[in-house]
PDB file of C-alpha atoms in Angstrom:
ATOM      1  CA  UNK A   3     113.505 -61.952   9.154  1.00  0.00           C
ATOM      2  CA  UNK A   4     110.669 -59.846   9.876  1.00  0.00           C
ATOM      3  CA  UNK A   5     108.351 -59.719  13.029  1.00  0.00           C
ATOM      4  CA  UNK A   6     105.348 -58.338  14.677  1.00  0.00           C
ATOM      5  CA  UNK A   7     105.470 -57.770  18.361  1.00  0.00           C
ATOM      6  CA  UNK A   8     102.265 -56.725  20.241  1.00  0.00           C
ATOM      7  CA  UNK A   9     101.627 -54.782  23.562  1.00  0.00           C
ATOM      8  CA  UNK A  10      98.517 -53.888  25.212  1.00  0.00           C
ATOM      9  CA  UNK A  11      99.500 -49.953  25.835  1.00  0.00           C
ATOM     10  CA  UNK A  12     102.344 -47.736  25.688  1.00  0.00           C
ATOM     11  CA  UNK A  13     103.480 -48.016  29.382  1.00  0.00           C
ATOM     12  CA  UNK A  14     104.262 -51.578  28.888  1.00  0.00           C
ATOM     13  CA  UNK A  15     107.215 -50.732  26.623  1.00  0.00           C
ATOM     14  CA  UNK A  16     108.611 -48.486  29.142  1.00  0.00           C
ATOM     15  CA  UNK A  17     111.707 -46.800  27.506  1.00  0.00           C
ATOM     16  CA  UNK A  18     112.392 -49.777  25.035  1.00  0.00           C
ATOM     17  CA  UNK A  19     112.916 -49.337  21.619  1.00  0.00           C
ATOM     18  CA  UNK A  20     113.925 -51.685  18.796  1.00  0.00           C
ATOM     19  CA  UNK A  21     117.675 -51.629  18.180  1.00  0.00           C
ATOM     20  CA  UNK A  22     118.388 -49.492  15.181  1.00  0.00           C
ATOM     21  CA  UNK A  23     119.735 -52.168  13.020  1.00  0.00           C
ATOM     22  CA  UNK A  24     116.554 -54.130  13.183  1.00  0.00           C
ATOM     23  CA  UNK A  25     114.047 -51.175  13.498  1.00  0.00           C
ATOM     24  CA  UNK A  26     113.064 -51.768   9.672  1.00  0.00           C
ATOM     25  CA  UNK A  27     112.305 -55.338  10.571  1.00  0.00           C
ATOM     26  CA  UNK A  28     110.140 -54.963  13.610  1.00  0.00           C
ATOM     27  CA  UNK A  29     106.661 -53.991  13.466  1.00  0.00           C
ATOM     28  CA  UNK A  30     105.269 -52.667  16.939  1.00  0.00           C
ATOM     29  CA  UNK A  31     101.471 -53.049  17.915  1.00  0.00           C
ATOM     30  CA  UNK A  32      99.540 -51.762  20.493  1.00  0.00           C
ATOM     31  CA  UNK A  33      96.307 -53.627  20.802  1.00  0.00           C
ATOM     32  CA  UNK A  34      94.433 -51.826  23.860  1.00  0.00           C
ATOM     33  CA  UNK A  35      93.849 -53.944  26.938  1.00  0.00           C
ATOM     34  CA  UNK A  36      91.887 -56.990  26.410  1.00  0.00           C
ATOM     35  CA  UNK A  37      92.253 -56.359  22.597  1.00  0.00           C
ATOM     36  CA  UNK A  38      89.537 -53.421  23.042  1.00  0.00           C
ATOM     37  CA  UNK A  39      90.933 -51.149  20.403  1.00  0.00           C
ATOM     38  CA  UNK A  40      90.694 -51.681  16.604  1.00  0.00           C
ATOM     39  CA  UNK A  41      92.767 -54.508  15.357  1.00  0.00           C
ATOM     40  CA  UNK A  42      93.066 -53.186  11.696  1.00  0.00           C
ATOM     41  CA  UNK A  43      96.752 -52.770  12.108  1.00  0.00           C
ATOM     42  CA  UNK A  44      97.595 -56.139  13.435  1.00  0.00           C
ATOM     43  CA  UNK A  45      95.567 -57.622  10.784  1.00  0.00           C
ATOM     44  CA  UNK A  46      97.242 -55.794   7.974  1.00  0.00           C
ATOM     45  CA  UNK A  47     100.740 -56.663   9.747  1.00  0.00           C
ATOM     46  CA  UNK A  48     100.230 -60.265  10.050  1.00  0.00           C
ATOM     47  CA  UNK A  49      99.110 -60.359   6.467  1.00  0.00           C
ATOM     48  CA  UNK A  50     102.312 -59.122   5.205  1.00  0.00           C
ATOM     49  CA  UNK A  51     105.744 -60.784   4.749  1.00  0.00           C
ATOM     50  CA  UNK A  52     106.115 -61.516   8.422  1.00  0.00           C
ATOM     51  CA  UNK A  53     108.268 -64.408   9.762  1.00  0.00           C
ATOM     52  CA  UNK A  54     107.056 -64.453  13.332  1.00  0.00           C
ATOM     53  CA  UNK A  55     104.820 -62.819  16.038  1.00  0.00           C
ATOM     54  CA  UNK A  56     105.605 -62.105  19.813  1.00  0.00           C
ATOM     55  CA  UNK A  57     102.571 -61.390  22.179  1.00  0.00           C
ATOM     56  CA  UNK A  58     104.428 -59.308  24.832  1.00  0.00           C
ATOM     57  CA  UNK A  59     103.645 -57.194  27.942  1.00  0.00           C
ATOM     58  CA  UNK A  60     102.529 -57.776  31.634  1.00  0.00           C
ATOM     59  CA  UNK A  61     101.139 -60.595  33.136  1.00  0.00           C
ATOM     60  CA  UNK A  62     100.001 -61.697  36.506  1.00  0.00           C
ATOM     61  CA  UNK A  63     101.677 -64.627  37.954  1.00  0.00           C
ATOM     62  CA  UNK A  64      99.188 -67.357  39.422  1.00  0.00           C
ATOM     63  CA  UNK A  65     101.929 -69.449  41.415  1.00  0.00           C
ATOM     64  CA  UNK A  66     104.554 -68.475  43.857  1.00  0.00           C
ATOM     65  CA  UNK A  67     107.521 -69.738  41.981  1.00  0.00           C
ATOM     66  CA  UNK A  68     107.215 -67.064  39.305  1.00  0.00           C
ATOM     67  CA  UNK A  69     107.664 -63.905  41.285  1.00  0.00           C
ATOM     68  CA  UNK A  70     107.262 -60.117  40.223  1.00  0.00           C
ATOM     69  CA  UNK A  71     110.124 -59.569  37.612  1.00  0.00           C
ATOM     70  CA  UNK A  72     110.053 -63.050  36.007  1.00  0.00           C
ATOM     71  CA  UNK A  73     109.896 -63.049  32.245  1.00  0.00           C
ATOM     72  CA  UNK A  74     107.845 -66.069  31.093  1.00  0.00           C
ATOM     73  CA  UNK A  75     107.333 -67.900  27.988  1.00  0.00           C
ATOM     74  CA  UNK A  76     104.452 -70.120  27.518  1.00  0.00           C
ATOM     75  CA  UNK A  77     104.313 -73.364  25.497  1.00  0.00           C
ATOM     76  CA  UNK A  78     100.632 -72.926  25.337  1.00  0.00           C
ATOM     77  CA  UNK A  79      97.581 -70.334  25.712  1.00  0.00           C
ATOM     78  CA  UNK A  80      94.211 -71.170  27.299  1.00  0.00           C
ATOM     79  CA  UNK A  81      91.263 -68.795  27.294  1.00  0.00           C
ATOM     80  CA  UNK A  82      88.035 -68.178  28.911  1.00  0.00           C
ATOM     81  CA  UNK A  83      85.170 -69.789  27.202  1.00  0.00           C
ATOM     82  CA  UNK A  84      87.101 -71.721  24.633  1.00  0.00           C
ATOM     83  CA  UNK A  85      88.411 -75.251  24.909  1.00  0.00           C
ATOM     84  CA  UNK A  86      91.112 -74.620  22.273  1.00  0.00           C
ATOM     85  CA  UNK A  87      94.620 -74.503  23.459  1.00  0.00           C
ATOM     86  CA  UNK A  88      96.754 -72.306  21.083  1.00  0.00           C
ATOM     87  CA  UNK A  89     100.142 -73.708  20.963  1.00  0.00           C
ATOM     88  CA  UNK A  90     103.434 -71.294  20.786  1.00  0.00           C
ATOM     89  CA  UNK A  91     105.921 -72.236  18.355  1.00  0.00           C
ATOM     90  CA  UNK A  92     108.611 -74.490  19.698  1.00  0.00           C
ATOM     91  CA  UNK A  93     111.353 -73.129  17.865  1.00  0.00           C
ATOM     92  CA  UNK A  94     110.329 -69.507  19.409  1.00  0.00           C
ATOM     93  CA  UNK A  95     109.790 -71.080  22.879  1.00  0.00           C
ATOM     94  CA  UNK A  96     113.345 -72.886  22.819  1.00  0.00           C
ATOM     95  CA  UNK A  97     115.079 -69.531  21.805  1.00  0.00           C
ATOM     96  CA  UNK A  98     113.155 -67.556  24.471  1.00  0.00           C
ATOM     97  CA  UNK A  99     114.610 -69.972  26.998  1.00  0.00           C
ATOM     98  CA  UNK A 100     117.837 -69.556  25.527  1.00  0.00           C
ATOM     99  CA  UNK A 101     117.711 -65.786  25.824  1.00  0.00           C
ATOM    100  CA  UNK A 102     116.867 -66.049  29.575  1.00  0.00           C
ATOM    101  CA  UNK A 103     113.087 -66.678  29.755  1.00  0.00           C
ATOM    102  CA  UNK A 104     111.523 -69.257  32.062  1.00  0.00           C
ATOM    103  CA  UNK A 105     109.287 -71.732  30.307  1.00  0.00           C
ATOM    104  CA  UNK A 106     105.473 -72.499  31.673  1.00  0.00           C
ATOM    105  CA  UNK A 107     103.085 -74.551  30.301  1.00  0.00           C
ATOM    106  CA  UNK A 108     100.091 -72.246  29.899  1.00  0.00           C
ATOM    107  CA  UNK A 109      98.895 -68.519  29.935  1.00  0.00           C
ATOM    108  CA  UNK A 110      95.289 -68.042  30.445  1.00  0.00           C
ATOM    109  CA  UNK A 111      93.871 -64.933  28.659  1.00  0.00           C
ATOM    110  CA  UNK A 112      90.902 -63.523  30.683  1.00  0.00           C
ATOM    111  CA  UNK A 113      88.090 -61.468  29.271  1.00  0.00           C
ATOM    112  CA  UNK A 114      88.356 -59.025  32.421  1.00  0.00           C
ATOM    113  CA  UNK A 115      91.062 -58.192  34.784  1.00  0.00           C
ATOM    114  CA  UNK A 116      91.391 -61.017  37.484  1.00  0.00           C
ATOM    115  CA  UNK A 117      91.208 -58.929  40.535  1.00  0.00           C
ATOM    116  CA  UNK A 118      89.817 -61.525  43.194  1.00  0.00           C
ATOM    117  CA  UNK A 119      91.810 -63.811  45.166  1.00  0.00           C
ATOM    118  CA  UNK A 120      89.320 -66.616  44.643  1.00  0.00           C
ATOM    119  CA  UNK A 121      89.309 -66.196  40.902  1.00  0.00           C
ATOM    120  CA  UNK A 122      93.183 -66.206  40.926  1.00  0.00           C
ATOM    121  CA  UNK A 123      93.124 -69.339  43.085  1.00  0.00           C
ATOM    122  CA  UNK A 124      90.890 -71.088  40.362  1.00  0.00           C
ATOM    123  CA  UNK A 125      93.155 -70.024  37.579  1.00  0.00           C
ATOM    124  CA  UNK A 126      96.057 -71.287  39.310  1.00  0.00           C
ATOM    125  CA  UNK A 127      94.769 -74.803  38.636  1.00  0.00           C
ATOM    126  CA  UNK A 128      94.850 -74.551  34.947  1.00  0.00           C
ATOM    127  CA  UNK A 129      97.645 -72.085  34.064  1.00  0.00           C
ATOM    128  CA  UNK A 130     100.667 -70.335  35.267  1.00  0.00           C
ATOM    129  CA  UNK A 131     100.096 -66.633  34.542  1.00  0.00           C
ATOM    130  CA  UNK A 132      97.091 -64.539  33.265  1.00  0.00           C
ATOM    131  CA  UNK A 133      96.851 -61.685  30.885  1.00  0.00           C
ATOM    132  CA  UNK A 134      94.136 -60.434  28.555  1.00  0.00           C
ATOM    133  CA  UNK A 135      95.649 -60.526  25.009  1.00  0.00           C
ATOM    134  CA  UNK A 136      97.880 -63.318  24.357  1.00  0.00           C
ATOM    135  CA  UNK A 137      95.116 -65.790  23.105  1.00  0.00           C
ATOM    136  CA  UNK A 138      93.664 -63.393  20.804  1.00  0.00           C
ATOM    137  CA  UNK A 139      97.136 -62.351  19.011  1.00  0.00           C
ATOM    138  CA  UNK A 140      98.070 -66.038  18.674  1.00  0.00           C
ATOM    139  CA  UNK A 141      95.157 -66.911  17.507  1.00  0.00           C
ATOM    140  CA  UNK A 142      95.216 -64.006  14.667  1.00  0.00           C
ATOM    141  CA  UNK A 143      98.799 -64.977  13.798  1.00  0.00           C
ATOM    142  CA  UNK A 144      97.651 -68.778  13.652  1.00  0.00           C
ATOM    143  CA  UNK A 145      94.888 -67.995  11.083  1.00  0.00           C
ATOM    144  CA  UNK A 146      97.436 -65.959   9.117  1.00  0.00           C
ATOM    145  CA  UNK A 147      99.892 -68.829   9.148  1.00  0.00           C
ATOM    146  CA  UNK A 148     102.465 -66.848  11.152  1.00  0.00           C
ATOM    147  CA  UNK A 149     104.508 -68.540  13.817  1.00  0.00           C
ATOM    148  CA  UNK A 150     103.970 -66.855  17.144  1.00  0.00           C
ATOM    149  CA  UNK A 151     105.026 -66.960  20.820  1.00  0.00           C
ATOM    150  CA  UNK A 152     103.701 -65.356  23.841  1.00  0.00           C
ATOM    151  CA  UNK A 153     106.290 -63.748  26.161  1.00  0.00           C
ATOM    152  CA  UNK A 154     105.343 -61.558  29.118  1.00  0.00           C
ATOM    153  CA  UNK A 155     106.760 -60.471  32.312  1.00  0.00           C
ATOM    154  CA  UNK A 156     105.163 -60.575  35.946  1.00  0.00           C
ATOM    155  CA  UNK A 157     104.050 -57.377  37.591  1.00  0.00           C
ATOM    156  CA  UNK A 158     102.091 -58.917  40.243  1.00  0.00           C
ATOM    157  CA  UNK A 159     101.797 -62.369  42.010  1.00  0.00           C
ATOM    158  CA  UNK A 160     100.055 -64.177  44.906  1.00  0.00           C
ATOM    159  CA  UNK A 161     102.207 -62.466  47.575  1.00  0.00           C
ATOM    160  CA  UNK A 162     102.233 -59.031  45.462  1.00  0.00           C
ATOM    161  CA  UNK A 163      98.544 -58.383  44.661  1.00  0.00           C
ATOM    162  CA  UNK A 164      96.752 -55.787  42.532  1.00  0.00           C
ATOM    163  CA  UNK A 165      96.317 -52.646  44.820  1.00  0.00           C
ATOM    164  CA  UNK A 166      93.113 -51.788  43.020  1.00  0.00           C
ATOM    165  CA  UNK A 167      90.284 -52.820  40.977  1.00  0.00           C
ATOM    166  CA  UNK A 168      91.857 -52.073  37.499  1.00  0.00           C
ATOM    167  CA  UNK A 169      88.815 -53.061  35.728  1.00  0.00           C
ATOM    168  CA  UNK A 170      87.512 -49.562  36.644  1.00  0.00           C
ATOM    169  CA  UNK A 171      90.372 -47.876  35.285  1.00  0.00           C
ATOM    170  CA  UNK A 172      90.156 -48.856  31.335  1.00  0.00           C
ATOM    171  CA  UNK A 173      88.561 -47.171  28.803  1.00  0.00           C
ATOM    172  CA  UNK A 174      86.132 -49.016  26.219  1.00  0.00           C
ATOM    173  CA  UNK A 175      89.152 -49.039  23.547  1.00  0.00           C
ATOM    174  CA  UNK A 176      91.398 -50.606  26.061  1.00  0.00           C
ATOM    175  CA  UNK A 177      93.384 -47.752  27.347  1.00  0.00           C
ATOM    176  CA  UNK A 178      94.288 -46.606  30.738  1.00  0.00           C
ATOM    177  CA  UNK A 179      92.181 -43.856  32.260  1.00  0.00           C
ATOM    178  CA  UNK A 180      94.584 -41.977  34.380  1.00  0.00           C
ATOM    179  CA  UNK A 181      91.958 -39.979  36.093  1.00  0.00           C
ATOM    180  CA  UNK A 182      89.768 -42.797  37.094  1.00  0.00           C
ATOM    181  CA  UNK A 183      92.991 -44.391  38.583  1.00  0.00           C
ATOM    182  CA  UNK A 184      93.556 -41.640  40.667  1.00  0.00           C
ATOM    183  CA  UNK A 185      89.691 -41.484  41.810  1.00  0.00           C
ATOM    184  CA  UNK A 186      90.257 -45.016  42.978  1.00  0.00           C
ATOM    185  CA  UNK A 187      93.345 -44.148  44.907  1.00  0.00           C
ATOM    186  CA  UNK A 188      91.172 -41.164  46.465  1.00  0.00           C
ATOM    187  CA  UNK A 189      88.199 -43.485  47.245  1.00  0.00           C
ATOM    188  CA  UNK A 190      90.784 -45.952  48.890  1.00  0.00           C
ATOM    189  CA  UNK A 191      93.601 -43.724  50.618  1.00  0.00           C
ATOM    190  CA  UNK A 192      94.681 -46.940  52.639  1.00  0.00           C
ATOM    191  CA  UNK A 193      95.834 -48.802  49.495  1.00  0.00           C
ATOM    192  CA  UNK A 194      98.132 -46.028  48.385  1.00  0.00           C
ATOM    193  CA  UNK A 195     101.246 -47.799  49.834  1.00  0.00           C
ATOM    194  CA  UNK A 196     100.488 -50.990  47.949  1.00  0.00           C
ATOM    195  CA  UNK A 197      99.736 -48.986  44.699  1.00  0.00           C
ATOM    196  CA  UNK A 198     103.090 -47.241  45.003  1.00  0.00           C
ATOM    197  CA  UNK A 199     104.752 -50.595  45.589  1.00  0.00           C
ATOM    198  CA  UNK A 200     102.846 -51.878  42.628  1.00  0.00           C
ATOM    199  CA  UNK A 201     104.219 -49.116  40.543  1.00  0.00           C
ATOM    200  CA  UNK A 202     107.622 -49.632  41.384  1.00  0.00           C
ATOM    201  CA  UNK A 203     107.448 -53.469  40.753  1.00  0.00           C
ATOM    202  CA  UNK A 204     106.037 -52.706  37.275  1.00  0.00           C
ATOM    203  CA  UNK A 205     108.528 -50.505  36.512  1.00  0.00           C
ATOM    204  CA  UNK A 206     111.409 -52.995  37.295  1.00  0.00           C
ATOM    205  CA  UNK A 207     109.425 -55.787  35.383  1.00  0.00           C
ATOM    206  CA  UNK A 208     109.289 -53.556  32.503  1.00  0.00           C
ATOM    207  CA  UNK A 209     113.064 -52.932  32.553  1.00  0.00           C
ATOM    208  CA  UNK A 210     113.518 -56.934  32.838  1.00  0.00           C
ATOM    209  CA  UNK A 211     111.455 -57.303  29.934  1.00  0.00           C
ATOM    210  CA  UNK A 212     113.188 -54.512  27.732  1.00  0.00           C
ATOM    211  CA  UNK A 213     116.441 -56.226  28.762  1.00  0.00           C
ATOM    212  CA  UNK A 214     115.075 -59.546  27.583  1.00  0.00           C
ATOM    213  CA  UNK A 215     113.376 -58.427  24.500  1.00  0.00           C
ATOM    214  CA  UNK A 216     116.891 -56.961  23.108  1.00  0.00           C
ATOM    215  CA  UNK A 217     118.571 -60.286  23.920  1.00  0.00           C
ATOM    216  CA  UNK A 218     115.798 -62.368  22.522  1.00  0.00           C
ATOM    217  CA  UNK A 219     115.445 -60.378  19.403  1.00  0.00           C
ATOM    218  CA  UNK A 220     119.191 -60.216  18.487  1.00  0.00           C
ATOM    219  CA  UNK A 221     119.193 -63.974  19.065  1.00  0.00           C
ATOM    220  CA  UNK A 222     116.402 -64.781  16.690  1.00  0.00           C
ATOM    221  CA  UNK A 223     117.720 -62.337  14.012  1.00  0.00           C
ATOM    222  CA  UNK A 224     121.409 -63.469  14.278  1.00  0.00           C
ATOM    223  CA  UNK A 225     120.679 -67.237  14.547  1.00  0.00           C
ATOM    224  CA  UNK A 226     117.592 -66.998  11.991  1.00  0.00           C
ATOM    225  CA  UNK A 227     115.704 -69.294  13.850  1.00  0.00           C
ATOM    226  CA  UNK A 228     113.692 -71.592  11.415  1.00  0.00           C
ATOM    227  CA  UNK A 229     110.109 -71.052  11.969  1.00  0.00           C
ATOM    228  CA  UNK A 230     107.333 -73.034   9.814  1.00  0.00           C
ATOM    229  CA  UNK A 231     106.426 -71.743   6.524  1.00  0.00           C
ATOM    230  CA  UNK A 232     103.409 -69.818   6.166  1.00  0.00           C
ATOM    231  CA  UNK A 233     100.086 -71.770   6.123  1.00  0.00           C
ATOM    232  CA  UNK A 234      96.954 -70.593   5.317  1.00  0.00           C
ATOM    233  CA  UNK A 235      94.219 -71.700   7.502  1.00  0.00           C
ATOM    234  CA  UNK A 236      90.603 -72.251   6.576  1.00  0.00           C
ATOM    235  CA  UNK A 237      87.995 -70.021   7.968  1.00  0.00           C
ATOM    236  CA  UNK A 238      85.353 -72.832   8.351  1.00  0.00           C
TER     237      UNK A 238
END
């Protein structure tokens, strides 16, 4: 079986590497935060002989029952400005649960980093976690006829909020601008303890995701999970 796994940026993968025995079968793609980077590599990969796609990385929990470090798998993805819900493949969701993920109803893909508490509260009424890429990745996979799923780990939650306005620290191509981030900390020194805690939480979350991905990929490869045959979708 062959797969595509997407992350927004390198830091989301931490020290994780695909196990050597599966390295030739797994294509890792970094899309940029909010899919702001060029997507030629993703489109090309999905057009090849791919059995399934996993949209992965960090997410913000919208509900207290999903604390920092929780690995979540969504049954469907909602998006800002679109009435369409993109479903995740049921077989891949079930395999994720068997591998240790917690199933939730919906991820919500936002066009911008959701910092404001009022915005998070509103989103909690329609989804369980928020990210910036899953809807777009799954839409691309669906268009290519590739079974797909979104699996993410919680890096912040209602009781562990984002310490800075990270929208100010992302470049046009969706990369983290570390100098801007340092500038934000300098401008708001009182938030430094919360920022340090966020860094620790994120590192632990990424380790949890790495451990999960090892189990998940091994489970999928060893059991050769049945996924739907490739279907060509109309562009009309």
